């Protein structure tokens, strides 16, 4: 497959494609036809977001957030959010789109900050959930796949900013 660093393929391109289509169906069913504001979490969610929203027939506005954690290196720090695009979430139906739920700190922090902006509804969709590493109690409203406690890359997920463009999701080999 030409990716020597990938130990094994966890989810094929076809499996991801089929599940993303289903997720869009679940979202449309629960939201109805109304307008959504999709909040993509940079950078990892960009591939998932692009595929997901093309299956939605709802009118969609977009914004992107960058979440940075400021800590002392030993403990997770406070989350700082930078928002790009649509800022006014008051009374809107907001859907946070994230690549993976790991410790849960990022999604929990983002939801807490966005909730203060007064959305009518605030929901989240994650492509992947790695429950083994959860530190904060948070659950996405829509989940694509539950994955084992391995470091995975592809379809938006990176290691040192590489592999995001792989069309599949694979386990990164040791030393990769
Ligand atoms: P959390 O705050 O620990 O839930 O972190 C979620 C973020 O960690 C995701 O948005 C990813 O950027 C990153 N992450 C967690 N697990 C992996 C992985 O297996 N591969 C690549 N990135 C990951
Ligand atoms: Mg991320």
mmCIF file of C-alpha atoms and ligand atoms in Angstrom:
data_model
loop_
_atom_site.group_PDB
_atom_site.id
_atom_site.type_symbol
_atom_site.label_atom_id
_atom_site.label_comp_id
_atom_site.label_asym_id
_atom_site.label_seq_id
_atom_site.Cartn_x
_atom_site.Cartn_y
_atom_site.Cartn_z
ATOM 1 C CA UNK A 1 0.000 0.000 0.000
ATOM 2 C CA UNK A 2 3.052 2.255 -0.030
ATOM 3 C CA UNK A 3 2.780 3.452 3.569
ATOM 4 C CA UNK A 4 5.543 1.569 5.378
ATOM 5 C CA UNK A 5 4.799 3.353 8.665
ATOM 6 C CA UNK A 6 1.270 1.959 8.838
ATOM 7 C CA UNK A 7 1.177 -1.264 10.811
ATOM 8 C CA UNK A 8 -2.371 -2.208 9.867
ATOM 9 C CA UNK A 9 -5.514 -0.754 8.345
ATOM 10 C CA UNK A 10 -8.203 -0.286 10.973
ATOM 11 C CA UNK A 11 -10.936 1.210 8.778
ATOM 12 C CA UNK A 12 -10.930 1.064 5.007
ATOM 13 C CA UNK A 13 -11.938 3.914 2.754
ATOM 14 C CA UNK A 14 -15.152 2.048 1.854
ATOM 15 C CA UNK A 15 -16.052 1.408 5.511
ATOM 16 C CA UNK A 16 -15.544 5.061 6.405
ATOM 17 C CA UNK A 17 -17.554 6.234 3.410
ATOM 18 C CA UNK A 18 -20.528 4.029 4.255
ATOM 19 C CA UNK A 19 -20.552 5.037 7.919
ATOM 20 C CA UNK A 20 -20.218 8.760 7.190
ATOM 21 C CA UNK A 21 -23.270 8.537 4.949
ATOM 22 C CA UNK A 22 -25.200 6.779 7.731
ATOM 23 C CA UNK A 23 -24.128 9.411 10.268
ATOM 24 C CA UNK A 24 -25.465 12.162 8.026
ATOM 25 C CA UNK A 25 -28.765 10.285 7.925
ATOM 26 C CA UNK A 26 -28.876 10.052 11.728
ATOM 27 C CA UNK A 27 -28.147 13.766 12.042
ATOM 28 C CA UNK A 28 -30.743 14.785 9.467
ATOM 29 C CA UNK A 29 -33.320 12.567 11.152
ATOM 30 C CA UNK A 30 -32.775 14.118 14.556
ATOM 31 C CA UNK A 31 -32.505 17.734 13.344
ATOM 32 C CA UNK A 32 -35.168 17.837 10.692
ATOM 33 C CA UNK A 33 -34.753 20.223 7.753
ATOM 34 C CA UNK A 34 -33.678 23.303 9.690
ATOM 35 C CA UNK A 35 -30.480 25.262 9.285
ATOM 36 C CA UNK A 36 -27.382 24.060 11.117
ATOM 37 C CA UNK A 37 -24.168 25.725 12.117
ATOM 38 C CA UNK A 38 -21.400 23.167 11.712
ATOM 39 C CA UNK A 39 -18.424 23.860 13.961
ATOM 40 C CA UNK A 40 -15.368 22.011 12.682
ATOM 41 C CA UNK A 41 -12.546 21.406 15.121
ATOM 42 C CA UNK A 42 -9.239 22.166 13.442
ATOM 43 C CA UNK A 43 -7.272 20.584 12.146
ATOM 44 C CA UNK A 44 -8.189 16.937 12.300
ATOM 45 C CA UNK A 45 -11.901 17.204 11.504
ATOM 46 C CA UNK A 46 -11.538 18.843 8.102
ATOM 47 C CA UNK A 47 -11.707 15.638 6.029
ATOM 48 C CA UNK A 48 -14.632 14.150 7.976
ATOM 49 C CA UNK A 49 -16.493 17.475 7.951
ATOM 50 C CA UNK A 50 -16.132 17.877 4.190
ATOM 51 C CA UNK A 51 -17.471 14.388 3.501
ATOM 52 C CA UNK A 52 -20.225 14.539 6.113
ATOM 53 C CA UNK A 53 -21.809 17.829 5.101
ATOM 54 C CA UNK A 54 -22.081 16.826 1.462
ATOM 55 C CA UNK A 55 -24.628 14.217 2.546
ATOM 56 C CA UNK A 56 -26.756 16.776 4.412
ATOM 57 C CA UNK A 57 -29.585 18.535 2.610
ATOM 58 C CA UNK A 58 -30.056 21.066 5.406
ATOM 59 C CA UNK A 59 -28.818 24.622 4.899
ATOM 60 C CA UNK A 60 -25.472 24.721 6.713
ATOM 61 C CA UNK A 61 -23.334 27.615 7.926
ATOM 62 C CA UNK A 62 -19.758 26.910 8.861
ATOM 63 C CA UNK A 63 -17.332 27.969 11.471
ATOM 64 C CA UNK A 64 -14.072 26.477 12.602
ATOM 65 C CA UNK A 65 -12.493 26.433 16.012
ATOM 66 C CA UNK A 66 -8.930 25.871 17.043
ATOM 67 C CA UNK A 67 -8.540 24.568 20.567
ATOM 68 C CA UNK A 68 -5.248 25.074 22.353
ATOM 69 C CA UNK A 69 -4.515 23.815 25.803
ATOM 70 C CA UNK A 70 -2.284 25.971 27.971
ATOM 71 C CA UNK A 71 -0.740 23.893 30.707
ATOM 72 C CA UNK A 72 2.552 23.550 32.514
ATOM 73 C CA UNK A 73 3.340 20.381 30.619
ATOM 74 C CA UNK A 74 2.523 18.047 33.476
ATOM 75 C CA UNK A 75 -1.177 18.764 33.822
ATOM 76 C CA UNK A 76 -3.701 19.599 31.124
ATOM 77 C CA UNK A 77 -4.207 23.343 31.072
ATOM 78 C CA UNK A 78 -7.115 25.578 30.353
ATOM 79 C CA UNK A 79 -8.586 25.373 26.906
ATOM 80 C CA UNK A 80 -8.458 28.475 24.736
ATOM 81 C CA UNK A 81 -10.742 28.609 21.710
ATOM 82 C CA UNK A 82 -10.110 30.607 18.571
ATOM 83 C CA UNK A 83 -13.190 30.881 16.334
ATOM 84 C CA UNK A 84 -13.076 31.499 12.605
ATOM 85 C CA UNK A 85 -16.167 32.252 10.525
ATOM 86 C CA UNK A 86 -19.727 32.512 11.848
ATOM 87 C CA UNK A 87 -19.544 33.719 15.447
ATOM 88 C CA UNK A 88 -23.167 34.309 16.385
ATOM 89 C CA UNK A 89 -24.528 31.028 17.709
ATOM 90 C CA UNK A 90 -27.444 32.477 19.652
ATOM 91 C CA UNK A 91 -30.640 30.473 19.053
ATOM 92 C CA UNK A 92 -28.964 28.429 16.340
ATOM 93 C CA UNK A 93 -28.795 24.662 16.000
ATOM 94 C CA UNK A 94 -25.106 23.974 16.464
ATOM 95 C CA UNK A 95 -23.303 20.767 15.561
ATOM 96 C CA UNK A 96 -19.689 20.350 16.674
ATOM 97 C CA UNK A 97 -17.758 18.086 14.304
ATOM 98 C CA UNK A 98 -14.644 16.411 15.716
ATOM 99 C CA UNK A 99 -12.345 13.660 14.498
ATOM 100 C CA UNK A 100 -11.752 11.649 17.662
ATOM 101 C CA UNK A 101 -12.834 11.590 21.266
ATOM 102 C CA UNK A 102 -9.862 10.489 23.352
ATOM 103 C CA UNK A 103 -9.460 11.821 26.912
ATOM 104 C CA UNK A 104 -12.547 13.927 26.224
ATOM 105 C CA UNK A 105 -10.915 17.156 27.368
ATOM 106 C CA UNK A 106 -11.072 18.889 24.003
ATOM 107 C CA UNK A 107 -14.730 18.176 23.242
ATOM 108 C CA UNK A 108 -15.865 18.831 26.818
ATOM 109 C CA UNK A 109 -14.032 22.171 26.798
ATOM 110 C CA UNK A 110 -15.412 23.202 23.413
ATOM 111 C CA UNK A 111 -18.982 22.306 24.373
ATOM 112 C CA UNK A 112 -18.715 24.285 27.620
ATOM 113 C CA UNK A 113 -17.488 27.392 25.821
ATOM 114 C CA UNK A 114 -20.047 27.156 22.998
ATOM 115 C CA UNK A 115 -22.919 26.555 25.417
ATOM 116 C CA UNK A 116 -22.320 30.042 26.821
ATOM 117 C CA UNK A 117 -23.028 31.513 23.400
ATOM 118 C CA UNK A 118 -26.705 30.573 23.795
ATOM 119 C CA UNK A 119 -27.349 28.100 20.971
ATOM 120 C CA UNK A 120 -30.873 26.694 20.649
ATOM 121 C CA UNK A 121 -29.416 23.195 20.476
ATOM 122 C CA UNK A 122 -25.806 22.053 20.847
ATOM 123 C CA UNK A 123 -24.863 18.621 19.602
ATOM 124 C CA UNK A 124 -21.690 16.873 18.607
ATOM 125 C CA UNK A 125 -20.612 14.259 16.128
ATOM 126 C CA UNK A 126 -17.291 12.427 16.334
ATOM 127 C CA UNK A 127 -16.057 10.013 13.725
ATOM 128 C CA UNK A 128 -14.073 7.992 16.256
ATOM 129 C CA UNK A 129 -14.384 7.239 19.936
ATOM 130 C CA UNK A 130 -11.499 5.793 21.979
ATOM 131 C CA UNK A 131 -13.268 5.179 25.310
ATOM 132 C CA UNK A 132 -10.269 3.446 26.934
ATOM 133 C CA UNK A 133 -8.530 6.770 27.525
ATOM 134 C CA UNK A 134 -11.437 8.881 28.763
ATOM 135 C CA UNK A 135 -10.593 11.253 31.630
ATOM 136 C CA UNK A 136 -13.574 13.592 31.402
ATOM 137 C CA UNK A 137 -17.140 12.371 31.248
ATOM 138 C CA UNK A 138 -18.386 13.441 27.841
ATOM 139 C CA UNK A 139 -20.279 11.649 25.110
ATOM 140 C CA UNK A 140 -20.918 12.668 21.542
ATOM 141 C CA UNK A 141 -24.505 12.664 20.285
ATOM 142 C CA UNK A 142 -23.413 10.809 17.147
ATOM 143 C CA UNK A 143 -20.438 8.457 16.902
ATOM 144 C CA UNK A 144 -19.019 6.799 13.800
ATOM 145 C CA UNK A 145 -16.816 4.038 15.165
ATOM 146 C CA UNK A 146 -15.463 2.914 18.518
ATOM 147 C CA UNK A 147 -11.730 2.254 18.217
ATOM 148 C CA UNK A 148 -9.181 0.414 20.390
ATOM 149 C CA UNK A 149 -6.487 2.149 22.419
ATOM 150 C CA UNK A 150 -3.957 2.486 19.592
ATOM 151 C CA UNK A 151 -2.446 5.563 17.989
ATOM 152 C CA UNK A 152 -4.189 5.932 14.655
ATOM 153 C CA UNK A 153 -3.681 8.192 11.652
ATOM 154 C CA UNK A 154 -5.345 9.042 8.358
ATOM 155 C CA UNK A 155 -8.627 10.613 7.221
ATOM 156 C CA UNK A 156 -7.664 13.843 9.001
ATOM 157 C CA UNK A 157 -5.776 12.351 11.924
ATOM 158 C CA UNK A 158 -2.089 13.122 12.084
ATOM 159 C CA UNK A 159 1.144 12.256 13.727
ATOM 160 C CA UNK A 160 3.414 15.327 13.744
ATOM 161 C CA UNK A 161 1.164 16.849 11.032
ATOM 162 C CA UNK A 162 1.610 13.926 8.621
ATOM 163 C CA UNK A 163 -0.769 11.244 7.294
ATOM 164 C CA UNK A 164 -3.886 13.436 7.370
ATOM 165 C CA UNK A 165 -4.519 12.824 3.683
ATOM 166 C CA UNK A 166 -4.587 9.025 3.859
ATOM 167 C CA UNK A 167 -8.040 7.952 2.642
ATOM 168 C CA UNK A 168 -8.179 5.153 5.236
ATOM 169 C CA UNK A 169 -7.497 4.968 8.985
ATOM 170 C CA UNK A 170 -4.520 2.920 10.086
ATOM 171 C CA UNK A 171 -2.523 2.060 13.167
ATOM 172 C CA UNK A 172 0.838 3.796 13.197
ATOM 173 C CA UNK A 173 3.684 1.309 13.623
ATOM 174 C CA UNK A 174 6.295 1.676 16.340
ATOM 175 C CA UNK A 175 8.980 4.046 15.139
ATOM 176 C CA UNK A 176 6.615 5.435 12.490
HETATM 177 P P1 LIG B 1 -8.849 14.644 23.793
HETATM 178 O O1 LIG B 1 -8.938 16.017 24.353
HETATM 179 O O2 LIG B 1 -7.825 13.796 24.526
HETATM 180 O O3 LIG B 1 -10.163 13.927 23.656
HETATM 181 O O4 LIG B 1 -8.164 14.829 22.418
HETATM 182 C C1 LIG B 1 -8.732 14.711 21.199
HETATM 183 C C2 LIG B 1 -7.683 15.137 20.198
HETATM 184 O O5 LIG B 1 -6.471 14.365 20.357
HETATM 185 C C3 LIG B 1 -8.169 14.842 18.809
HETATM 186 O O6 LIG B 1 -8.784 15.983 18.272
HETATM 187 C C4 LIG B 1 -6.898 14.476 18.080
HETATM 188 O O7 LIG B 1 -6.320 15.646 17.535
HETATM 189 C C5 LIG B 1 -5.962 13.944 19.122
HETATM 190 N N1 LIG B 1 -5.877 12.467 19.129
HETATM 191 C C6 LIG B 1 -6.340 11.632 20.071
HETATM 192 N N2 LIG B 1 -6.094 10.351 19.765
HETATM 193 C C7 LIG B 1 -5.455 10.359 18.575
HETATM 194 C C8 LIG B 1 -4.934 9.318 17.701
HETATM 195 O O8 LIG B 1 -5.011 8.101 17.953
HETATM 196 N N3 LIG B 1 -4.348 9.760 16.555
HETATM 197 C C9 LIG B 1 -4.248 11.072 16.211
HETATM 198 N N4 LIG B 1 -4.721 12.062 16.987
HETATM 199 C C10 LIG B 1 -5.316 11.715 18.159
HETATM 200 MG MG1 LIG B 2 -7.888 17.359 16.943
#
